[in-house]
GROMACS .gro file of C-alpha atoms in nm:
model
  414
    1UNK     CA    1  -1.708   4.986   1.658
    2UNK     CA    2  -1.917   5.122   1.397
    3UNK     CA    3  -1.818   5.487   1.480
    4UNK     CA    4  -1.467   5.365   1.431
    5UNK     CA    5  -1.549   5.226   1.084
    6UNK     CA    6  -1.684   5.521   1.005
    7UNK     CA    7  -1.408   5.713   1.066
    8UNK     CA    8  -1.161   5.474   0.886
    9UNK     CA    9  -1.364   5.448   0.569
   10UNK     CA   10  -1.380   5.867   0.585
   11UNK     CA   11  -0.969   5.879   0.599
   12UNK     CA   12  -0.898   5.577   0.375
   13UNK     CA   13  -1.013   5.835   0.096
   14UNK     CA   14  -0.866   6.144   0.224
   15UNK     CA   15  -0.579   6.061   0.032
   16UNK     CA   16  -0.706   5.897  -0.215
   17UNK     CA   17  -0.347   5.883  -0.436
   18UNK     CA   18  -0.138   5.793  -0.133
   19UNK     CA   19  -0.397   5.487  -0.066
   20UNK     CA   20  -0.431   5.342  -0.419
   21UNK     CA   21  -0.060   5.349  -0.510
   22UNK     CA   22   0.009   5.160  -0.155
   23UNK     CA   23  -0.277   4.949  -0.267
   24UNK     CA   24  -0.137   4.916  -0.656
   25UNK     CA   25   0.199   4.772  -0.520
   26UNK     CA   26   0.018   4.504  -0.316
   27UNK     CA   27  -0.189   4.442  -0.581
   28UNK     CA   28   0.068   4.401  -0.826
   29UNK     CA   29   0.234   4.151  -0.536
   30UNK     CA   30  -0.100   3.991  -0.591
   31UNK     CA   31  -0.106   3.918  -0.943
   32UNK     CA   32   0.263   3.813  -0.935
   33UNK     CA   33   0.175   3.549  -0.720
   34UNK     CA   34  -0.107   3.428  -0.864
   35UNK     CA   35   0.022   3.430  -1.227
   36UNK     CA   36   0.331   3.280  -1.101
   37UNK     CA   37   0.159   2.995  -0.897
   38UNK     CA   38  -0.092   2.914  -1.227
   39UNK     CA   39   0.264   2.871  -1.419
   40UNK     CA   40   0.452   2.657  -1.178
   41UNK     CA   41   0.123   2.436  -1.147
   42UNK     CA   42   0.053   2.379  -1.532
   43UNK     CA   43   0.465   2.315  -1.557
   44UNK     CA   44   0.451   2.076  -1.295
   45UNK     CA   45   0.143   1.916  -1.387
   46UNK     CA   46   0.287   1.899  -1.749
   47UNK     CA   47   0.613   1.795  -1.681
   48UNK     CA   48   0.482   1.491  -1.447
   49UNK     CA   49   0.204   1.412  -1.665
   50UNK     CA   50   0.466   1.328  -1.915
   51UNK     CA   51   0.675   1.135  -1.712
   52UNK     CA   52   0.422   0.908  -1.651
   53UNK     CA   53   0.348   0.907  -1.990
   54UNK     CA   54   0.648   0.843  -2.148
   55UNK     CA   55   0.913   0.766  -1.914
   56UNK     CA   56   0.811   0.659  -1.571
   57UNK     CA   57   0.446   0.514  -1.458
   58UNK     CA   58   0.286   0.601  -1.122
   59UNK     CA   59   0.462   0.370  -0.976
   60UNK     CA   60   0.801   0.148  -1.085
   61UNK     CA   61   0.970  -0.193  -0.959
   62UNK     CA   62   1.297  -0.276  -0.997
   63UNK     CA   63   1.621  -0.465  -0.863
   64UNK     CA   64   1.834  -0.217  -0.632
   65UNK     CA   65   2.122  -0.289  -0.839
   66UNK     CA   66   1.937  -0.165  -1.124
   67UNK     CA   67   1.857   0.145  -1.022
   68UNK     CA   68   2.163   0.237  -0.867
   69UNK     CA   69   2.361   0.135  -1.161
   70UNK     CA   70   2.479   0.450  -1.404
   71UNK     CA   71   2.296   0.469  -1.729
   72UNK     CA   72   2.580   0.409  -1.943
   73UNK     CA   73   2.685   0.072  -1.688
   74UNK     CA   74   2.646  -0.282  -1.895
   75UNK     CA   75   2.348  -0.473  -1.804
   76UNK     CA   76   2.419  -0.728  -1.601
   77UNK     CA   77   2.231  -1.038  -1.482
   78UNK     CA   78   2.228  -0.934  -1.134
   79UNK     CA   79   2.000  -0.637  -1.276
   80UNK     CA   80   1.716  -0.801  -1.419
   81UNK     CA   81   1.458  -1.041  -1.297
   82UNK     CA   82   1.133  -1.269  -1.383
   83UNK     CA   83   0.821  -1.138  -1.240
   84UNK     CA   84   0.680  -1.401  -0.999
   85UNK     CA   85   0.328  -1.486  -0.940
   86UNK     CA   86   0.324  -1.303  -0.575
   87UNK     CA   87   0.461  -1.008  -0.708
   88UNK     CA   88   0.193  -0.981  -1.037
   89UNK     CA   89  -0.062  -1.045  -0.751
   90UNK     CA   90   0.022  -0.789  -0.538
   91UNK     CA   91   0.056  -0.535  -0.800
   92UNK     CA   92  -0.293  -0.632  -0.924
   93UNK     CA   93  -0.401  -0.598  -0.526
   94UNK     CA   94  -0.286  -0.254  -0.526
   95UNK     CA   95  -0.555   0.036  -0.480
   96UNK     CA   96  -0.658   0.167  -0.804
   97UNK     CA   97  -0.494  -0.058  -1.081
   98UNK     CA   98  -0.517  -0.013  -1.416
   99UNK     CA   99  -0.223  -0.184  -1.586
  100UNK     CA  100   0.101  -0.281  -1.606
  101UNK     CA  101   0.385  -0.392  -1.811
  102UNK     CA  102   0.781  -0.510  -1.805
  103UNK     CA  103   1.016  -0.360  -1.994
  104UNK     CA  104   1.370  -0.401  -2.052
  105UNK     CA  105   1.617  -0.088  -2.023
  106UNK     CA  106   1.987  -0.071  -2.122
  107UNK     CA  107   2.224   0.153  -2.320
  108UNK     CA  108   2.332   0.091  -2.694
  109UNK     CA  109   2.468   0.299  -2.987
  110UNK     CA  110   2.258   0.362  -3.277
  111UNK     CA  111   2.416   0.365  -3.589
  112UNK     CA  112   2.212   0.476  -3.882
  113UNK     CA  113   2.212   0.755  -4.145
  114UNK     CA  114   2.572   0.713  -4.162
  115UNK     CA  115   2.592   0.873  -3.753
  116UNK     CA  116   2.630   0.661  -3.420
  117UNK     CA  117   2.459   0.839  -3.162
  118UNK     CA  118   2.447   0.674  -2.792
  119UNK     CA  119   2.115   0.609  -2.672
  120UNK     CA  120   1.861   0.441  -2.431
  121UNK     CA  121   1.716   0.100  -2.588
  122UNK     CA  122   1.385  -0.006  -2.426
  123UNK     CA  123   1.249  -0.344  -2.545
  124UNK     CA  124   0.872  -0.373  -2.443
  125UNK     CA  125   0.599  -0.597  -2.439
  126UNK     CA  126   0.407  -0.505  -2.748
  127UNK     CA  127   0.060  -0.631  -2.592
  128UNK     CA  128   0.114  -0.467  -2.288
  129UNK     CA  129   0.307  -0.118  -2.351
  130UNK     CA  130   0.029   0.094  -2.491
  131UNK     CA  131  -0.208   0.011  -2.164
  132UNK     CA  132   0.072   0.200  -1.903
  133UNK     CA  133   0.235   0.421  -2.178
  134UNK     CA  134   0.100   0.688  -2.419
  135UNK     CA  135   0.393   0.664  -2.695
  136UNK     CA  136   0.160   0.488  -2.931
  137UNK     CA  137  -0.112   0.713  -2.946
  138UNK     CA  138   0.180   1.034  -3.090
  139UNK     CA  139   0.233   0.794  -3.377
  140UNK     CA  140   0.276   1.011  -3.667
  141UNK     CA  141   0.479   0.790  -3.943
  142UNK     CA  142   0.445   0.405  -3.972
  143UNK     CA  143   0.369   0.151  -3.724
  144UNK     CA  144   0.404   0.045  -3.344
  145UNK     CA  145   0.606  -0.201  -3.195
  146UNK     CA  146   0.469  -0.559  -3.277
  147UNK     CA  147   0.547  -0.902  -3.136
  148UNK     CA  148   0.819  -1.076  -3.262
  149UNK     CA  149   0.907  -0.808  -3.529
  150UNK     CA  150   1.281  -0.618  -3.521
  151UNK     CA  151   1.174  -0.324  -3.636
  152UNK     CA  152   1.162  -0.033  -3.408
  153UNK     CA  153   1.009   0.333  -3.339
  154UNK     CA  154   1.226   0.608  -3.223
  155UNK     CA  155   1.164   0.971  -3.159
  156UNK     CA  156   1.089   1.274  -3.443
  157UNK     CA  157   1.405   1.448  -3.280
  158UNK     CA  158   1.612   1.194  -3.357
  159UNK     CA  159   1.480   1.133  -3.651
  160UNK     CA  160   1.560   1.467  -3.747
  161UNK     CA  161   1.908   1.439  -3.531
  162UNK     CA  162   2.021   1.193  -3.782
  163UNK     CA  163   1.810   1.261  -4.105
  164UNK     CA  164   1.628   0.879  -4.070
  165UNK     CA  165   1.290   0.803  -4.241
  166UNK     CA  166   1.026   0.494  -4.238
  167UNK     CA  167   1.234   0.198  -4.350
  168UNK     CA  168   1.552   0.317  -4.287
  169UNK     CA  169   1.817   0.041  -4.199
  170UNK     CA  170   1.940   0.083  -3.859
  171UNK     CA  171   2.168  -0.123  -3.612
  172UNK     CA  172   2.223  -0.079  -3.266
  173UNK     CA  173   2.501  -0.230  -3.066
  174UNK     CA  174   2.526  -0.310  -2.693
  175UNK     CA  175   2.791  -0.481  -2.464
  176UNK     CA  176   2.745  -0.744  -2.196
  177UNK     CA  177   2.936  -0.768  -1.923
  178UNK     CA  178   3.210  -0.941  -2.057
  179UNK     CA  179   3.267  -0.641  -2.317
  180UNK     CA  180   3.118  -0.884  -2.623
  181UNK     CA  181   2.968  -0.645  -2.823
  182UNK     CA  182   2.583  -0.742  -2.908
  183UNK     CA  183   2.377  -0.602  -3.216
  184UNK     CA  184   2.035  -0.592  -3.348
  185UNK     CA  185   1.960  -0.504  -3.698
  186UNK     CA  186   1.666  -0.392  -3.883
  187UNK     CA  187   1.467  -0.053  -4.038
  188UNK     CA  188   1.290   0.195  -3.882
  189UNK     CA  189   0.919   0.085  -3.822
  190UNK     CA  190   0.757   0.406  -3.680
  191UNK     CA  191   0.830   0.765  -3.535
  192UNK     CA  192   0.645   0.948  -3.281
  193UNK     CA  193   0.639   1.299  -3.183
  194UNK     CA  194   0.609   1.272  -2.801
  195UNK     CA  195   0.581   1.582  -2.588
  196UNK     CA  196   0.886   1.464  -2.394
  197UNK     CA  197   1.203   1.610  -2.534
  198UNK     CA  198   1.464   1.423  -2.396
  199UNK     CA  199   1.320   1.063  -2.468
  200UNK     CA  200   1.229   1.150  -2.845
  201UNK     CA  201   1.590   1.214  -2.868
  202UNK     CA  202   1.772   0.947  -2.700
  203UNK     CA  203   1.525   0.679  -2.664
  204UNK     CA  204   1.421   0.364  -2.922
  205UNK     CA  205   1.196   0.116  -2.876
  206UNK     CA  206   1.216  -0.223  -3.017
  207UNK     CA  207   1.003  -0.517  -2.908
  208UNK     CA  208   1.120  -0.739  -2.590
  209UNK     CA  209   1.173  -1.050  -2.701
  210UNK     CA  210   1.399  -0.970  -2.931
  211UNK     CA  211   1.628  -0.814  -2.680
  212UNK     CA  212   1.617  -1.079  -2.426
  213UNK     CA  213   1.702  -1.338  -2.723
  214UNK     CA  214   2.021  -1.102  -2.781
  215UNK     CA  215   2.108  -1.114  -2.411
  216UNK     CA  216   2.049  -1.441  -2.402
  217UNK     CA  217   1.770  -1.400  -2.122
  218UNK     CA  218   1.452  -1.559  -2.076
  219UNK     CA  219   1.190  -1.411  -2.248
  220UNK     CA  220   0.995  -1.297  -1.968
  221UNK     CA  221   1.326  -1.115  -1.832
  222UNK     CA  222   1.274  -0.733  -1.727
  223UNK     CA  223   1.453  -0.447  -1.547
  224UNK     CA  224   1.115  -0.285  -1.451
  225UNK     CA  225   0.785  -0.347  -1.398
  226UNK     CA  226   0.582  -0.043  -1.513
  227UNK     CA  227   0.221   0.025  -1.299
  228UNK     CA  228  -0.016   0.274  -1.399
  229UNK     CA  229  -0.315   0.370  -1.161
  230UNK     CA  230  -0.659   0.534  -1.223
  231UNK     CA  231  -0.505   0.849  -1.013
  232UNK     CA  232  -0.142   0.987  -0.961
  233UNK     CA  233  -0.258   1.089  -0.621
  234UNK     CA  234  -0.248   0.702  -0.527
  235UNK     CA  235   0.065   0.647  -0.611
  236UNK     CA  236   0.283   0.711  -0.346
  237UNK     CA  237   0.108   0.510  -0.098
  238UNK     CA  238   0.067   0.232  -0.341
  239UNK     CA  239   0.416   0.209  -0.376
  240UNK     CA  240   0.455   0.230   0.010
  241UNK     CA  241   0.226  -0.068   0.003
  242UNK     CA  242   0.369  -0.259  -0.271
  243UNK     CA  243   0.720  -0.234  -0.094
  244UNK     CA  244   0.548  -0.393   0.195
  245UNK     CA  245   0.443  -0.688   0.012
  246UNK     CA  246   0.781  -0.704  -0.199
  247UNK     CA  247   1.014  -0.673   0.121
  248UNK     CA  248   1.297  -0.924   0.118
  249UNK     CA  249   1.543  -0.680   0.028
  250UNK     CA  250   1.593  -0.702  -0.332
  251UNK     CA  251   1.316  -0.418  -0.513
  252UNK     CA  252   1.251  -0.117  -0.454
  253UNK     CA  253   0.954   0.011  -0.520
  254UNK     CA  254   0.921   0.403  -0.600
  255UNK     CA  255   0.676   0.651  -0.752
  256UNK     CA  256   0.674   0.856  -1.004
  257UNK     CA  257   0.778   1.150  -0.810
  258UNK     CA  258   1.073   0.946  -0.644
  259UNK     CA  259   1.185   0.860  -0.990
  260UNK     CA  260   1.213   1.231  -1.118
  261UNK     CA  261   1.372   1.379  -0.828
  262UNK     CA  262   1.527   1.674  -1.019
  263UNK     CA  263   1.144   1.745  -1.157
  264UNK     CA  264   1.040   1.718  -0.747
  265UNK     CA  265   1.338   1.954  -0.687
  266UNK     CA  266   1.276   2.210  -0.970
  267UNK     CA  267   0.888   2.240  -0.834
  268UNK     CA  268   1.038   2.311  -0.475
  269UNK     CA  269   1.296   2.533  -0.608
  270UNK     CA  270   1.025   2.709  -0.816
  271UNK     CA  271   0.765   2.812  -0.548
  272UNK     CA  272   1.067   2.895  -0.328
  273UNK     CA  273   1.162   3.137  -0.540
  274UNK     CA  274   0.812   3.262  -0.652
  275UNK     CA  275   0.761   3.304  -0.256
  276UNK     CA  276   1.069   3.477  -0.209
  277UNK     CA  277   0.948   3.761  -0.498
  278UNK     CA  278   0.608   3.754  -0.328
  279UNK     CA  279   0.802   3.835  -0.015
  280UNK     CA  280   0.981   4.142  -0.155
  281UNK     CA  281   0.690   4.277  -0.291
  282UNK     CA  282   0.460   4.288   0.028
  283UNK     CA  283   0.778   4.407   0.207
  284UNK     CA  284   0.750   4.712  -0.007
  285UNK     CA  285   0.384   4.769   0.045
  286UNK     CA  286   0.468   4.696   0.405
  287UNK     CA  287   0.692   4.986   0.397
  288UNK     CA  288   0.436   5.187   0.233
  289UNK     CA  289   0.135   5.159   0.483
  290UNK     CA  290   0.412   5.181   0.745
  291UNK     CA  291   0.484   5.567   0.590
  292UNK     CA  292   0.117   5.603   0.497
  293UNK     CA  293   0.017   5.572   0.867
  294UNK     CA  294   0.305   5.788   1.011
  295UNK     CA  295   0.240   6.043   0.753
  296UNK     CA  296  -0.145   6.015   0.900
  297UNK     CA  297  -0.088   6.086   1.196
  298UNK     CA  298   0.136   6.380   1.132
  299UNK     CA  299  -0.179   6.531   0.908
  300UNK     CA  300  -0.422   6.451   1.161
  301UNK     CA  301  -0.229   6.511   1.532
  302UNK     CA  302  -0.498   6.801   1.618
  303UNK     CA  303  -0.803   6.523   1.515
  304UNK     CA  304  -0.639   6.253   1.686
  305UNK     CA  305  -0.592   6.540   2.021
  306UNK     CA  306  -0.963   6.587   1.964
  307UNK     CA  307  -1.062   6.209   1.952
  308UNK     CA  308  -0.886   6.139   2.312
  309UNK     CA  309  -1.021   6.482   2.447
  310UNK     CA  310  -1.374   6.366   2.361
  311UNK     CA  311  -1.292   6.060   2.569
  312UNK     CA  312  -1.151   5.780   2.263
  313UNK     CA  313  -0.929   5.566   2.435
  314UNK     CA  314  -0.621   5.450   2.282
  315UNK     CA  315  -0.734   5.135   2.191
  316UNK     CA  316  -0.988   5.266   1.976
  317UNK     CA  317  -0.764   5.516   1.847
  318UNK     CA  318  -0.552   5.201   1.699
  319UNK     CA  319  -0.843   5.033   1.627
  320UNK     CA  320  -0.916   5.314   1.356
  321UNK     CA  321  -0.574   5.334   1.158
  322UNK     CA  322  -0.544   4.924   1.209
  323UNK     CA  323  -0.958   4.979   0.996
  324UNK     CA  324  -0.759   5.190   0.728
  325UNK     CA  325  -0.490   4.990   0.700
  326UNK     CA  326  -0.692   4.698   0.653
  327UNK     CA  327  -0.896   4.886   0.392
  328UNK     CA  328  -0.581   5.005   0.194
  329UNK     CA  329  -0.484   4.605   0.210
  330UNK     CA  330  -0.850   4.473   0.123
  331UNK     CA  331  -0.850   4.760  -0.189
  332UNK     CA  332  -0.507   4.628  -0.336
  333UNK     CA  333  -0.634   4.207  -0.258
  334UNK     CA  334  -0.922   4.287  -0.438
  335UNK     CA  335  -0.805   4.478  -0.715
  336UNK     CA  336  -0.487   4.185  -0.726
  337UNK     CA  337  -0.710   3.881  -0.729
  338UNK     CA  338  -0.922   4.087  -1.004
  339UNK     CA  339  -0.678   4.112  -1.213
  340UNK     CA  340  -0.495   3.777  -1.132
  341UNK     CA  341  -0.834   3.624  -1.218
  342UNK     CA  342  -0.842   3.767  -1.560
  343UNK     CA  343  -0.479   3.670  -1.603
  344UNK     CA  344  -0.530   3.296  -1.489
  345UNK     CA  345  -0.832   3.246  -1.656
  346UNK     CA  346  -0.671   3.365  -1.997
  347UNK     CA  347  -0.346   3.131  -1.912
  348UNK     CA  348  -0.544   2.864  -1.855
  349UNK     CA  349  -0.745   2.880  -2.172
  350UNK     CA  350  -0.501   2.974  -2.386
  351UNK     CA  351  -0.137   2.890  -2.301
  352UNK     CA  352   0.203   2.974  -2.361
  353UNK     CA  353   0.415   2.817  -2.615
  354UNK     CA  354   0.714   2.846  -2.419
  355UNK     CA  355   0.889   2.702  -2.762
  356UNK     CA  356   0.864   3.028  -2.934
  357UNK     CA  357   1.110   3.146  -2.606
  358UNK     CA  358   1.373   2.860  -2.523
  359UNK     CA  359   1.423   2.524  -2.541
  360UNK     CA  360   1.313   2.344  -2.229
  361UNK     CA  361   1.412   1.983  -2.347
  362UNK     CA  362   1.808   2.125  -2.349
  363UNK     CA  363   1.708   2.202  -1.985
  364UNK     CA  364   1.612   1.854  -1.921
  365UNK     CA  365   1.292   1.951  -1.846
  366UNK     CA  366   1.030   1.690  -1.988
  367UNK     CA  367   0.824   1.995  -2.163
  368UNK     CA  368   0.749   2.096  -2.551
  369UNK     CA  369   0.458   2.304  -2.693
  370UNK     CA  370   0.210   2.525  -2.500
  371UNK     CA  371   0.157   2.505  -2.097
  372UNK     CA  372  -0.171   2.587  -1.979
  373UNK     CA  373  -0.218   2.752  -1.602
  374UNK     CA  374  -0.349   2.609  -1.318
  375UNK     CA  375  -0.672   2.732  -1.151
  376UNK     CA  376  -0.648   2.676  -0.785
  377UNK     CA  377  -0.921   2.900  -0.616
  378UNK     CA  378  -0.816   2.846  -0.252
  379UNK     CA  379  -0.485   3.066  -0.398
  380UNK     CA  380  -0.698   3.355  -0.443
  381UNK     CA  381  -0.858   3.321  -0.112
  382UNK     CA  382  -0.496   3.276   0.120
  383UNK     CA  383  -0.332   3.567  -0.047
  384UNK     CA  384  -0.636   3.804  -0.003
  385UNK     CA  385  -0.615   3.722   0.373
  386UNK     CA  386  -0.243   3.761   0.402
  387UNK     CA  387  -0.223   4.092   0.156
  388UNK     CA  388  -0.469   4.202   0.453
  389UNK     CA  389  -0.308   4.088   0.741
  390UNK     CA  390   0.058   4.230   0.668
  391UNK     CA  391  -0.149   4.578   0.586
  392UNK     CA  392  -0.285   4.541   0.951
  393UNK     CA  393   0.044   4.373   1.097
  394UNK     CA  394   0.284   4.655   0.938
  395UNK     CA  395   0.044   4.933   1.087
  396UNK     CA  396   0.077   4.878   1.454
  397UNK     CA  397   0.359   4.962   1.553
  398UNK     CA  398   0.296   5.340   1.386
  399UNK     CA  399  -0.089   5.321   1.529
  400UNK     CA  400   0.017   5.292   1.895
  401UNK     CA  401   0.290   5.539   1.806
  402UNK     CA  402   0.015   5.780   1.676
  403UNK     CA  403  -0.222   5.688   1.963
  404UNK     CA  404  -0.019   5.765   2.236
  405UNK     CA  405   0.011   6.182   2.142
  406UNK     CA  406  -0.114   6.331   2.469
  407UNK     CA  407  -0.430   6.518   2.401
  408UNK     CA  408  -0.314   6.878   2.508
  409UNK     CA  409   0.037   6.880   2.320
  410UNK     CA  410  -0.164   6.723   1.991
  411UNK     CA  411  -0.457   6.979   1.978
  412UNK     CA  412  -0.192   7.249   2.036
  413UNK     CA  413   0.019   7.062   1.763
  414UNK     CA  414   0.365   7.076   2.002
   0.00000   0.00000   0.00000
């Protein structure tokens, strides 16, 4: 086997421009991937790290009627609920717990700056929020949310939607069920500048009580409760768990990821599609070691007459362009994961600010300032292997071709 080697590592570099621009397009294929991979990965992990953040917590309970209601329905009583004690048990049960908090969700129209703009009121718990959500910690004007008070904190988009300032007067309006329109009136308390587009645009916050005293609720009334764990990786069998302990048939418990299904959809959509490039570009080098061994044994039909006259067998004739073609696939892995090293690792530290490109909250996607890649070294391992083992795969069909040249006819060259 070593003579074999030998031989292979002698013709690898025989032609050494055919090999290294078969190797170059792999290697390219290689980078693409990776870079590609790092991208989707730092998206993702942004995108859902600000979901939980800002929008949805690892894990969220709420009334089935709720959830399957439209956004822009009325509340309606059969929507909310009081937290029992079993159910603030078994959420404090739950593997990993950190925190949680209620909050009450339900759509209004903001009027203020002389504009009515629909939007998404969320009253909270002002001693609980901050403990499951970050919002408070991207304060950048004024105050927080506090107990008892009606002022509120809204978004620096739509701040800047509707040319509002700190202690602005603002009202926002809201209908029950029976189409009696409901207000709340006040100023503007605090803005934040939240990395989540779409919720610093059409979201306010204003503290609970004062929305359940509008409604006419009990002050303890909620839509959701809000969880948040010591590690997103729980979450999905906490939930599973929590809807074991909450089954009678009126919550549902979900994750995160069940929450933001178009987020779950987009990340499925997105390595499809970075496969699917990967896929055209090792079909190419496919194509190209393909040629590169037919064209070998074309050059070398007297050498390869010689090898079986001095008693090679087939096999080992195989064996020998399945070696170079393994060698042409190691050179362009290496050289790939090289270079997609170098690429990650400058991704990762630096970032993107995809801002400076397009507009990613218009996309709905839950994304502003720079993403960071994603180092994932297994990655670089995988796509070595498989760069290496379509070289080998896409070479055996012309090896066996090339092998089977009887001896006589190939030293005479007929």
């Amino acid at each position: 086997e070593v003579y074999l080697l030998r031989i292979a590592f002698r013709n690898l570099f025989r032609r050494r421009g055919r090999t290294f621009v078969i190797a170059g397009i792999l290697a390219f294929a290689v980078l693409f991937f990776l870079f590609m991979e790092s991208l989707m990965m730092g998206m993702m992990d942004m995108t859902f790290g600000n979901v939980i953040d800002f929008e949805t917590p690892h894990i969220e309970i709420a009334k089935k009627e709720f959830l399957e209601a439209d956004n822009e329905d009325a509340l309606t009583s059969d929507r909310v609920f009081v937290p029992d004690r079993q159910m603030l048990d078994s959420i404090r049960g739950s593997d990993g717990y950190l925190a949680m908090t209620t909050v009450l969700d339900f759509p209004g129209v903001f009027f203020g700056g002389g504009y009515d703009y629909p939007v998404q009121v969320r009253g909270i718990d002002a001693d609980s929020f901050s403990s499951v959500f970050k919002n408070e910690e991207y304060l950048v004007e004024g105050d927080f949310v506090a107990a008892g008070q009606l002022g509120i904190v809204i978004g620096d988009q739509l701040a800047e939607l509707l040319d509002l300032g700190l202690g602005d007067d603002y009202e926002l309006r809201f209908f029950n069920q029976a189409g009696a329109t409901l207000t709340l009136q006040g100023t503007i308390r605090g803005i934040v500048a939240i990395p989540h587009p779409e919720m610093s645009r059409n979201t306010v916050l204003v503290c609970r009580e004062r929305t359940t005293e509008a409604w006419g609720f009990d002050s303890d009334t909620a839509t959701q409760v809000m969880v948040r764990l010591d590690d997103r990786d729980k979450a999905a069998s906490q939930a599973a768990y929590l809807g074991e302990q909450l089954d009678n048939g009126e919550f549902t418990v979900r994750s995160y990821r069940e929450a933001a299904r178009f987020l779950v959809s987009l990340e499925t959509w997105g390595m499809i599609e970075t496969y699917f490039i990967l896929a055209l570009f090792l079909l190419v080098g496919a194509i190209g070691i393909v040629s590169a061994v037919v064209l070998a044994a074309i050059e070398r039909v007297r050498e390869i007459g010689m090898m079986k006259a001095m008693g090679l067998k087939e096999g080992e004739i195989v064996r020998v362009f399945l070696w170079e073609s393994a060698g042409i696939g190691a050179i362009g892995g290496a050289i790939g994961c090289t270079l997609g090293a170098a690429a990650v690792l400058a991704f990762k530290t630096y970032g993107i600010d995809f801002a400076a490109f397009f507009d990613l909250g218009a996309l709905g996607v839950p994304m502003a300032g720079h993403v960071y890649g994603a180092w994932n070294t297994a990655s670089f391992v995988w796509i070595f292997l498989f760069v290496v083992v379509i070289a080998v795969v896409a070479s055996i069909i012309p090896a066996y071709w090339a092998a089977r040249k009887d001896p006589v006819d190939a030293i005479q060259h007929r």
